CSV table of C-alpha atoms in Angstrom, one decimal:
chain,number,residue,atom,x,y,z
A,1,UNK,CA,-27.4,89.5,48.7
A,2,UNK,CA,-24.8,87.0,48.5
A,3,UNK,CA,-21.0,87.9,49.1
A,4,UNK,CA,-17.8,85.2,48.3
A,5,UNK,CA,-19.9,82.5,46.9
A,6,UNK,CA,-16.9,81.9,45.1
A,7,UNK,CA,-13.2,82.6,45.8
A,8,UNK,CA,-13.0,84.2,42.7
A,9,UNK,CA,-16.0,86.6,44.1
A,10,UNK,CA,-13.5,88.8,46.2
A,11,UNK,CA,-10.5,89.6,44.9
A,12,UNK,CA,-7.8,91.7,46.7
A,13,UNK,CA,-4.8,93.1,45.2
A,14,UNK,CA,-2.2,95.2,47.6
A,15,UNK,CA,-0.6,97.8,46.4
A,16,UNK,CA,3.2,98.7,47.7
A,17,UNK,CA,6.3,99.5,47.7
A,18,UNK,CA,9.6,98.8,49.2
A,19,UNK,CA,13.2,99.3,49.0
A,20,UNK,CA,15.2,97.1,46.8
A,21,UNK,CA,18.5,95.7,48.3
A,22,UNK,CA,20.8,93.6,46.5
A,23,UNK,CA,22.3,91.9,49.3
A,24,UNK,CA,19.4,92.1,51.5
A,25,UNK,CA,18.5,89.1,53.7
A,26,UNK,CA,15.0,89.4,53.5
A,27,UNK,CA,13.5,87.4,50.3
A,28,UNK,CA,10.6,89.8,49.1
A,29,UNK,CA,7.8,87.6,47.1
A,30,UNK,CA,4.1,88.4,46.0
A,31,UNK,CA,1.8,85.8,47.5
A,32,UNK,CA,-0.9,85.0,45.5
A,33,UNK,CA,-3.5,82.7,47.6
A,34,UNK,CA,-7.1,81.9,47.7
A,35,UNK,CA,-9.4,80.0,50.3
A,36,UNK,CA,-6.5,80.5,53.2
A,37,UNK,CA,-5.9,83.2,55.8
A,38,UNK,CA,-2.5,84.9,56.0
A,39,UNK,CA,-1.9,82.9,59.2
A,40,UNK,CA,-2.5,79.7,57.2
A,41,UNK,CA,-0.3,80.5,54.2
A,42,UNK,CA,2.4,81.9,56.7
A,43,UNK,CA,2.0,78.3,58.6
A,44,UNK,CA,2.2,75.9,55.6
A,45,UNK,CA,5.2,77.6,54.5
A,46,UNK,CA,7.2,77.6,57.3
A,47,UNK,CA,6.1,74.1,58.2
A,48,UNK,CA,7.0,72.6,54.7
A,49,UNK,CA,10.5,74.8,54.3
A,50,UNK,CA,11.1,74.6,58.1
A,51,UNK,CA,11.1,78.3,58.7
A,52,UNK,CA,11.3,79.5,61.8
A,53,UNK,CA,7.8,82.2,61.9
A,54,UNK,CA,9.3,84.9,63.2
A,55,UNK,CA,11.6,85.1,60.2
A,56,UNK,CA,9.0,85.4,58.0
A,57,UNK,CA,7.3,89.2,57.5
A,58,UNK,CA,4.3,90.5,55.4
A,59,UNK,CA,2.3,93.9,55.5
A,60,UNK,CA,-0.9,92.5,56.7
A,61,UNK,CA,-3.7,90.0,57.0
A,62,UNK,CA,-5.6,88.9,53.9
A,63,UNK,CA,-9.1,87.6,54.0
A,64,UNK,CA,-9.5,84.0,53.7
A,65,UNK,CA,-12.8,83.8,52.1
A,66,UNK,CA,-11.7,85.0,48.7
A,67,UNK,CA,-8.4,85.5,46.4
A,68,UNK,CA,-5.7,87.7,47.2
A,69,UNK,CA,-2.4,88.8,46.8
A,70,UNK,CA,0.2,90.5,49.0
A,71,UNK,CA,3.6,90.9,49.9
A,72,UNK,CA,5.8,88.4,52.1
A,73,UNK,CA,9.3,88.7,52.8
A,74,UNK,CA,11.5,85.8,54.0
A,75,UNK,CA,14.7,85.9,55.9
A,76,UNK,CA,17.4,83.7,54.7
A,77,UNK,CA,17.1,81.3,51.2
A,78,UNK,CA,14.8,81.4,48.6
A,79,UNK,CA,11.7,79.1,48.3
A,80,UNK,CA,9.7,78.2,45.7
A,81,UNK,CA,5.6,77.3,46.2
A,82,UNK,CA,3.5,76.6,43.1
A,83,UNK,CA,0.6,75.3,44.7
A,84,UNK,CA,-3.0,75.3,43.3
A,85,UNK,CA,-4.3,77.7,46.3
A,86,UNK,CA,-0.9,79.2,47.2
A,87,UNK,CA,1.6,80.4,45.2
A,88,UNK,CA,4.8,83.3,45.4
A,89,UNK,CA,6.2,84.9,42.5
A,90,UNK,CA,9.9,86.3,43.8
A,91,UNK,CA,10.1,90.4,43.5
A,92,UNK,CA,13.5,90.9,44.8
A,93,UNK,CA,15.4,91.4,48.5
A,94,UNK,CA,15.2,93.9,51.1
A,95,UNK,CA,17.5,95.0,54.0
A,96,UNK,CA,14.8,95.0,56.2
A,97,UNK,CA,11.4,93.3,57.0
A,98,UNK,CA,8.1,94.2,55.6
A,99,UNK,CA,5.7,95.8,58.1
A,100,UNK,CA,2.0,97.6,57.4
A,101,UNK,CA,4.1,100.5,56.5
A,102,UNK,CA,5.1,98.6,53.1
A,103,UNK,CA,1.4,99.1,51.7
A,104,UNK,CA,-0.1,101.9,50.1
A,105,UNK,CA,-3.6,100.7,49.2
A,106,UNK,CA,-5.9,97.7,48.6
A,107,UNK,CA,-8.0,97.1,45.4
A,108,UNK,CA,-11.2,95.2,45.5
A,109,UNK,CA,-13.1,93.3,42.8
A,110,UNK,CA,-16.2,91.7,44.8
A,111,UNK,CA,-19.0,90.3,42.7
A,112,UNK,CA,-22.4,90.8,44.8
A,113,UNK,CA,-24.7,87.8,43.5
A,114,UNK,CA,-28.4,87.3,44.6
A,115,UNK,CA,-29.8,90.2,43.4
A,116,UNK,CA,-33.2,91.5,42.4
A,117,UNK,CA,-33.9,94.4,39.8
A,118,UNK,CA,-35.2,96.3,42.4
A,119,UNK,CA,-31.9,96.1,44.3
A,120,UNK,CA,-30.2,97.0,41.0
A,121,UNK,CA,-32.5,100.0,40.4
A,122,UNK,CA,-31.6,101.0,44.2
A,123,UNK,CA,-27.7,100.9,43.7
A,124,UNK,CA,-27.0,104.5,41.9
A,125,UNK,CA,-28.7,106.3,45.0
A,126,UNK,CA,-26.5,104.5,47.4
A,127,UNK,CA,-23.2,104.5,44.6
A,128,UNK,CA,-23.9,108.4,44.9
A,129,UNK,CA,-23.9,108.7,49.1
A,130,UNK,CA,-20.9,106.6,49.7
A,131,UNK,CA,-19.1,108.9,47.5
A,132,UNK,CA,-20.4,111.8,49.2
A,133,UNK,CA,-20.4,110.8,53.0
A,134,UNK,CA,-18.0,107.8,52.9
A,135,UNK,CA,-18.0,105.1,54.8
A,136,UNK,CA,-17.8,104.7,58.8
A,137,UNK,CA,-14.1,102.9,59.3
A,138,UNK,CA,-15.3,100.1,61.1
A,139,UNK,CA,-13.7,97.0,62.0
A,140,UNK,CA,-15.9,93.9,60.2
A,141,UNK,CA,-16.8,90.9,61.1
A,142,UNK,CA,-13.6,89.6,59.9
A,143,UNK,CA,-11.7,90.8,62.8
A,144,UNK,CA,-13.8,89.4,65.5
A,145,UNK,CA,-13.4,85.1,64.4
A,146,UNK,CA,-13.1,84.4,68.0
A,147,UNK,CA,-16.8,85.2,68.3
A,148,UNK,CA,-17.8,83.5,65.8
A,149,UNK,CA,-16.0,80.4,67.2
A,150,UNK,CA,-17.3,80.8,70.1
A,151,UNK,CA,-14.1,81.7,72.2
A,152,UNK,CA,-15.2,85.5,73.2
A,153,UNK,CA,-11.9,88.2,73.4
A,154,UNK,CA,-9.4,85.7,74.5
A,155,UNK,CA,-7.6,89.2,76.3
A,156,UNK,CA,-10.1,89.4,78.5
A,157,UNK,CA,-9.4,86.2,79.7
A,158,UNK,CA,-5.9,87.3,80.6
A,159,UNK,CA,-6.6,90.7,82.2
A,160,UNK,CA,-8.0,88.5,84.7
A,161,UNK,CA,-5.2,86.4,85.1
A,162,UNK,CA,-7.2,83.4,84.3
A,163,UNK,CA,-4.1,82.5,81.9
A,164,UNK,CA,-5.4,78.1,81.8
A,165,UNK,CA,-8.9,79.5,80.4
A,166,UNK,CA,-7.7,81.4,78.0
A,167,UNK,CA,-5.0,78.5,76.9
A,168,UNK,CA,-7.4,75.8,77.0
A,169,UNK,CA,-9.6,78.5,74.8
A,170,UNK,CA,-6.6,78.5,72.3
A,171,UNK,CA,-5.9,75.0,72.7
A,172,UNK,CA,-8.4,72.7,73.7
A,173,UNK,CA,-11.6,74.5,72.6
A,174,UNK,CA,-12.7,73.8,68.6
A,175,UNK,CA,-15.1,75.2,67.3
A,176,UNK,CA,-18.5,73.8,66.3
A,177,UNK,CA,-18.0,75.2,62.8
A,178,UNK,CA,-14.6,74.1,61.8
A,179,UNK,CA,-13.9,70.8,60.4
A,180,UNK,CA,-10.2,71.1,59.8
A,181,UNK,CA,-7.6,69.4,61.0
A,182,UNK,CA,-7.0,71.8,63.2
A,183,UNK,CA,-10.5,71.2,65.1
A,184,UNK,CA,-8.9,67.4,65.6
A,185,UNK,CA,-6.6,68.7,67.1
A,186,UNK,CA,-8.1,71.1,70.0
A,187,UNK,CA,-10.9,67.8,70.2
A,188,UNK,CA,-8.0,65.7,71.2
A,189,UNK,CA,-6.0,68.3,73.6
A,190,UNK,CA,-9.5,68.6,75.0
A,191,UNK,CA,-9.8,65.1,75.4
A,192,UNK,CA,-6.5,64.8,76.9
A,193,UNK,CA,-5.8,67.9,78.8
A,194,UNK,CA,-3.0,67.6,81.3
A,195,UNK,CA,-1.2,64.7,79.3
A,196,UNK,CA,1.6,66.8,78.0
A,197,UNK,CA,4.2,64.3,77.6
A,198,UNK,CA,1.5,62.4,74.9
A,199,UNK,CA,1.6,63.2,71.5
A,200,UNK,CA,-1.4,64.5,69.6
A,201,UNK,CA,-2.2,62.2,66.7
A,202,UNK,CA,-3.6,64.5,64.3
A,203,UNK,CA,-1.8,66.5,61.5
A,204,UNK,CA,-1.1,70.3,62.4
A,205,UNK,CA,-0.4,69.6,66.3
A,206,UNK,CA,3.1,70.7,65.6
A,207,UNK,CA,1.7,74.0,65.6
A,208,UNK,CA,1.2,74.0,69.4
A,209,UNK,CA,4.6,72.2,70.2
A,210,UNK,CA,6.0,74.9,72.0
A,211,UNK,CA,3.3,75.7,74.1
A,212,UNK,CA,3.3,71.8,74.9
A,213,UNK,CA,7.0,71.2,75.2
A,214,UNK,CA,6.9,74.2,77.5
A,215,UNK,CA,4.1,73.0,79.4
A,216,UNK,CA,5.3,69.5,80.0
A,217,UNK,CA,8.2,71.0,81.7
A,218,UNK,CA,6.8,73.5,83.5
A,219,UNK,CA,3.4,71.9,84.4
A,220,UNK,CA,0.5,74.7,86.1
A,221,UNK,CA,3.1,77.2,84.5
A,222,UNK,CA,-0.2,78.8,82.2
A,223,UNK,CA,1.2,82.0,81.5
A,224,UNK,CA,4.7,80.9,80.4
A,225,UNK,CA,2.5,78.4,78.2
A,226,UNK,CA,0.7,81.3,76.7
A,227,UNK,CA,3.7,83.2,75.8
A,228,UNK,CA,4.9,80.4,74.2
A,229,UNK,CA,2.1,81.4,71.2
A,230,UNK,CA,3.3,83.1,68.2
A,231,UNK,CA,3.6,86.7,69.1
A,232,UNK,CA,2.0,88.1,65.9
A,233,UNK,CA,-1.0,86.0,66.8
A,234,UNK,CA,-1.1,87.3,70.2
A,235,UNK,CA,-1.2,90.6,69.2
A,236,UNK,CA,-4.3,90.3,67.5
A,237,UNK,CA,-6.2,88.8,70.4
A,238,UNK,CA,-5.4,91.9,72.2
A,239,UNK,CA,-6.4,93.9,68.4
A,240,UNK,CA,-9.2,92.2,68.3
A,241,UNK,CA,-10.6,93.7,72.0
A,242,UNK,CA,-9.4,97.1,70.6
A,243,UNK,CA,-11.1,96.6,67.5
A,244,UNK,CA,-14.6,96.0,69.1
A,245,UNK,CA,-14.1,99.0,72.2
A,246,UNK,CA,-13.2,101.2,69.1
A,247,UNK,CA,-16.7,99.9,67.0
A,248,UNK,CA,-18.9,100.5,70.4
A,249,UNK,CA,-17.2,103.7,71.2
A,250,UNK,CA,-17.7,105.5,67.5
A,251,UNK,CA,-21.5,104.1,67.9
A,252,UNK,CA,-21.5,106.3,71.0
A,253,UNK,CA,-19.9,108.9,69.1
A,254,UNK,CA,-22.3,109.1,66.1
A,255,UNK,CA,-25.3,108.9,68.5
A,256,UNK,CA,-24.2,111.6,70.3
A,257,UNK,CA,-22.9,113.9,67.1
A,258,UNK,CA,-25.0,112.8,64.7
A,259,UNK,CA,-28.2,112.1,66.0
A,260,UNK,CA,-29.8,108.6,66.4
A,261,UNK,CA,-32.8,109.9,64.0
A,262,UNK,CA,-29.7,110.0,61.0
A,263,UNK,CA,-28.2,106.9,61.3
A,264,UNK,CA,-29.3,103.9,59.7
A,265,UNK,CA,-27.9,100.0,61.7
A,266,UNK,CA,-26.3,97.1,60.1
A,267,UNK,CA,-25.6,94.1,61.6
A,268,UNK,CA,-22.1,92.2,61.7
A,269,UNK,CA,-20.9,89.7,63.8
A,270,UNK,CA,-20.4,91.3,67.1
A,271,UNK,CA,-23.5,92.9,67.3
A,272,UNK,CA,-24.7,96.6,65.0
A,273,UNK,CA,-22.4,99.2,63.2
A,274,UNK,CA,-24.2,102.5,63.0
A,275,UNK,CA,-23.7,104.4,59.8
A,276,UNK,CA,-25.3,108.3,59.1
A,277,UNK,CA,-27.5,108.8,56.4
A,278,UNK,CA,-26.7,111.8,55.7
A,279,UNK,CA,-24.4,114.9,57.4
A,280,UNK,CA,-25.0,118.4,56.9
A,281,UNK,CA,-22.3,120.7,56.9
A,282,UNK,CA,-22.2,121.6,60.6
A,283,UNK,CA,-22.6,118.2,61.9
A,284,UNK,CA,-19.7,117.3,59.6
A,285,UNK,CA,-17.7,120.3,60.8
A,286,UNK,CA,-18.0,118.5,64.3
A,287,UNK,CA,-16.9,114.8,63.6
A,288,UNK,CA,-13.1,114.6,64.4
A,289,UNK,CA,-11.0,113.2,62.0
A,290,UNK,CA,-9.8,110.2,64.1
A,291,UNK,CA,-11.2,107.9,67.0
A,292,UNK,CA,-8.9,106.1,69.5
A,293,UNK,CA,-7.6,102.8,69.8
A,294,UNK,CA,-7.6,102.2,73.5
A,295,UNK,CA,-4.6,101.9,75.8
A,296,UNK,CA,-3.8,103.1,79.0
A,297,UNK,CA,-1.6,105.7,77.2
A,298,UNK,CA,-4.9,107.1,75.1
A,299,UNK,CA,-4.9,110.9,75.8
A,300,UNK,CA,-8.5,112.3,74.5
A,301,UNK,CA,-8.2,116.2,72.4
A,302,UNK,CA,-12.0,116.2,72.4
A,303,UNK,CA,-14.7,116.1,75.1
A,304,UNK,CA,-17.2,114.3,73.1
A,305,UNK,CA,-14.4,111.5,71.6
A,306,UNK,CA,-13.4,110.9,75.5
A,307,UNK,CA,-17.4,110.7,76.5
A,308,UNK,CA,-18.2,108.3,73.7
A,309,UNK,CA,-14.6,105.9,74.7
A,310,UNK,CA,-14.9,105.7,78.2
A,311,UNK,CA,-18.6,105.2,78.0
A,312,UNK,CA,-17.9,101.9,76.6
A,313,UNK,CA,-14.9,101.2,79.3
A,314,UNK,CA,-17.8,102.1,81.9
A,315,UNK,CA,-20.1,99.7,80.4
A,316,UNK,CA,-17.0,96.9,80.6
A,317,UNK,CA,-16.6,97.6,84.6
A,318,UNK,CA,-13.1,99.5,83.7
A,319,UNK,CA,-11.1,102.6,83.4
A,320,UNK,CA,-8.1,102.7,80.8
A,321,UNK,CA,-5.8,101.7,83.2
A,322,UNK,CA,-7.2,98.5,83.0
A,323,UNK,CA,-6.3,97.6,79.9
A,324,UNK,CA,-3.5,95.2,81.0
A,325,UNK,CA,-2.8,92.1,81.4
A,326,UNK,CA,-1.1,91.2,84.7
A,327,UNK,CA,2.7,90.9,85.1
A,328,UNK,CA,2.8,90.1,81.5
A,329,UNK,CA,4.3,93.3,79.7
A,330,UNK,CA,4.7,91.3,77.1
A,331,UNK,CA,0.9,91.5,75.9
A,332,UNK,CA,-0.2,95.0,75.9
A,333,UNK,CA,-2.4,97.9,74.9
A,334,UNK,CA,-0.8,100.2,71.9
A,335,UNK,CA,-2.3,103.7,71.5
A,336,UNK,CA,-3.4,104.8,68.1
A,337,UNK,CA,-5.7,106.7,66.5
A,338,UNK,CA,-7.7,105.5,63.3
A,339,UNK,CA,-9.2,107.4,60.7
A,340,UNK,CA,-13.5,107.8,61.7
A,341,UNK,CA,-14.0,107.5,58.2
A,342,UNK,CA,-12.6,105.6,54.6
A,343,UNK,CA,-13.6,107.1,51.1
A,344,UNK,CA,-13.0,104.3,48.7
A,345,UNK,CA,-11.7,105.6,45.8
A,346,UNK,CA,-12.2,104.9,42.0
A,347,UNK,CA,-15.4,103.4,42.6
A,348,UNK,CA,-17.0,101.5,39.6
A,349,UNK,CA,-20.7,99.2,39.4
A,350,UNK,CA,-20.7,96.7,36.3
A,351,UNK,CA,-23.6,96.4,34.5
A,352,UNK,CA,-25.9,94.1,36.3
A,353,UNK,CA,-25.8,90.2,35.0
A,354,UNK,CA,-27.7,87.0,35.2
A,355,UNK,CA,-26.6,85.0,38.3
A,356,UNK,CA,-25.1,82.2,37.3
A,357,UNK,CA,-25.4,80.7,40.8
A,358,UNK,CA,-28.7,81.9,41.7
A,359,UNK,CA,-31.6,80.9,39.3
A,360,UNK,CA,-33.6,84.1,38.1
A,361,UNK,CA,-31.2,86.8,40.2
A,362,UNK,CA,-28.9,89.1,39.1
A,363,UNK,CA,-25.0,89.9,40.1
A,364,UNK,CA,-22.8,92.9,39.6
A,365,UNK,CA,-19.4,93.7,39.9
A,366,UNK,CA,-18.4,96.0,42.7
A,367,UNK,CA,-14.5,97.7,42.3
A,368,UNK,CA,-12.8,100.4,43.7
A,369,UNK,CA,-9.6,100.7,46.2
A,370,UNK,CA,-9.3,101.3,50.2
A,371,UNK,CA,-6.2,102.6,52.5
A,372,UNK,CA,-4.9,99.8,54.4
A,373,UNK,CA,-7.0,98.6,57.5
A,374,UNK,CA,-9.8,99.6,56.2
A,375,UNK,CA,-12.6,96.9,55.5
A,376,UNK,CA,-14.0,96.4,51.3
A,377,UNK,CA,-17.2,93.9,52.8
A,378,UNK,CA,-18.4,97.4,54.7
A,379,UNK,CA,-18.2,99.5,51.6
A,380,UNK,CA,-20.4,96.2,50.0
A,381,UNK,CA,-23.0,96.0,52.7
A,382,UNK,CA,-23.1,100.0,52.8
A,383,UNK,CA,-24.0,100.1,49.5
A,384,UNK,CA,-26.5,97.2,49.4
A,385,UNK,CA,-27.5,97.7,53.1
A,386,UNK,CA,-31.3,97.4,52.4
A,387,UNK,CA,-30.1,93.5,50.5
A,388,UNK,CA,-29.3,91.9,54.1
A,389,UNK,CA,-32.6,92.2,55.3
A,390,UNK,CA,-35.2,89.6,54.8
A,391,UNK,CA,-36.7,90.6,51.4
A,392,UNK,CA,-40.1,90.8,53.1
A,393,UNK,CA,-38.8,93.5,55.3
A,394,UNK,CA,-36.6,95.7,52.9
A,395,UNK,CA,-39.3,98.1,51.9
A,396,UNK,CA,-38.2,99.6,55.8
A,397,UNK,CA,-34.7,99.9,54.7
């Protein structure tokens, strides 16, 4: 199984709503981009239009590896982009800035190439448990880049207070995988680490200016350096840590509930997701709705939720109280509770194709629509779970 061998392969459209203002100052406009992440868009246009970030607000973070649209508001002027892999159609104004609370669902159109018949014949048994069971709410691989790149949870960093790691980790670290600009740039401030009144030769070092500027006035001053990032983006590295206690903690969960016999294992970037393969009615009577995002706040309603979340804390060396990061109120831990489980509604399978890309295979088109957060590549891989093995092992699956 192949996923996003093309942009035009996953294809994300947002659903949403918000409240038209005349006079508003925010410039609402529907961003239509493919082969960037919301980050990047979000940086080329404030970089060519000379926005200020913080002015700009959208309703969440689009995957990079695919096309997508979404809402973005902008306070101040109108803009105009018409770019071949970016572009904003203008929807109208709004008093205030968009926020997740601006979305009402997601629709995915994925195309799932590299397929044999078998996998084909396979798909109406699994179209007919996700729509019984759902899928577990996971957090994909998606959320977790700073693995992939090889940086680990940048949060933990600071909850030790080791505040120059965790810069040189944003800053000076590129990754082996990356051959943008951007991986110029961290080679160089690698290269040159200390030299804050140089200037980085390579295009997109303006995006660290502050945290330079600040830095070559205040050298040694790492934390005040690390709060010069942008705060959206910091955010996430502390979302990101929640993201992957909440994974490990549901896994407990399941096993515990469920019953490690029931559940079936896929694996994702940070390690395995465990999903049940099927849930009488008792069992299901016992799953709680939600599981916790983990703060120092989280209050547990349920003996076996708390068991399963502070068994992962345990494993970490920490207690919630931990979940801090040192004289820094300005990074912290948010309570929250997110759904244990996402139904994706309106689910539709195309009529299995030749693959184009892939010389005697098939592809089908996968559609159907997702509340916000919730991840369309684990409804994919839930469906097709025995296509990620090795096809010499999938008889197993």
């Amino acid at each position: 199984m192949k996923l996003k061998q093309r942009p035009e392969d996953f294809q994300v459209t947002e659903s949403w709503r918000f409240d038209e203002d005349p006079r508003g100052r925010h410039h609402v406009y529907l961003m239509d981009k493919q082969k960037l992440s919301t980050f990047e868009a979000v940086d080329r246009i404030c970089s060519t239009f000379r926005i200020p970030r913080a002015a700009v607000s959208y309703c969440g973070l689009k995957d990079k590896q695919g096309r997508t649209t979404q809402l973005i508001a902008i306070e101040g002027g109108q803009i105009e982009v018409q770019d071949t892999d970016l572009r904003l159609k203008y929807m109208g104004r709004s008093a205030t800035p968009l926020s997740a609370e601006n979305t009402t669902s997601n629709r995915f159109a994925v195309t799932v190439r590299d397929l044999g018949e078998d996998d084909v014949a396979r798909l109406p048994g699994s179209i007919a448990e996700v729509r019984r069971l759902g899928v577990v709410n996971y957090f994909d691989s998606q959320r977790f880049g700073s693995l992939k790149h090889g940086q680990g949870f940048i949060v933990k960093e600071l909850m030790r207070g080791e505040f120059e790691t965790a810069l040189k980790n944003v800053l000076a670290r590129p990754s082996e995988l990356d051959r943008s600009d951007d991986a110029k740039v961290k080679t160089w401030w690698r290269d040159h680490w200390g030299e804050w009144a140089a200037r980085n030769p390579h295009p997109g070092a303006d995006r660290y200016t502050p945290v330079v500027r600040y830095l070559r006035d205040h050298p040694g001053d790492w934390r005040g350096a690390f709060l010069r990032t942008e705060p959206r983006w910091r955010a996430l590295q502390v979302f990101a840590y929640q993201s992957w206690l909440w994974n490990e903690g549901v896994k407990a969960y399941l096993r515990d509930v469920v019953g490690v016999q029931r559940l079936l294992s896929l694996r994702y970037q940070a390690g395995t997701l465990l999903f049940p393969r099927e849930l009488d009615p008792a069992t299901s009577k016992k799953l709680q709705e939600t599981f916790p995002l983990l703060a120092p706040k989280t209050r547990f309603a349920d003996a076996a939720v708390e068991k399963a979340a502070l068994s992962v804390l345990g494993r970490e060396d920490m207690g919630l109280a931990d979940l801090a990061v040192p004289g820094t109120p300005e990074i912290h831990f948010d309570p929250e509770e997110r759904p244990l489980f996402s139904v994706p509604g309106r689910l539709a399978v195309g009529e299995a194709k030749p693959d184009e890309l892939n010389r005697g295979r098939l592809r089908v088109n996968v559609a159907f629509t997702l509340p916000p957060g919730a991840y369309a590549t684990l409804v994919v891989k839930r469906l097709l779970r025995w296509a990620l093995a090795p096809r010499g092992a999938r008889a197993t699956q």
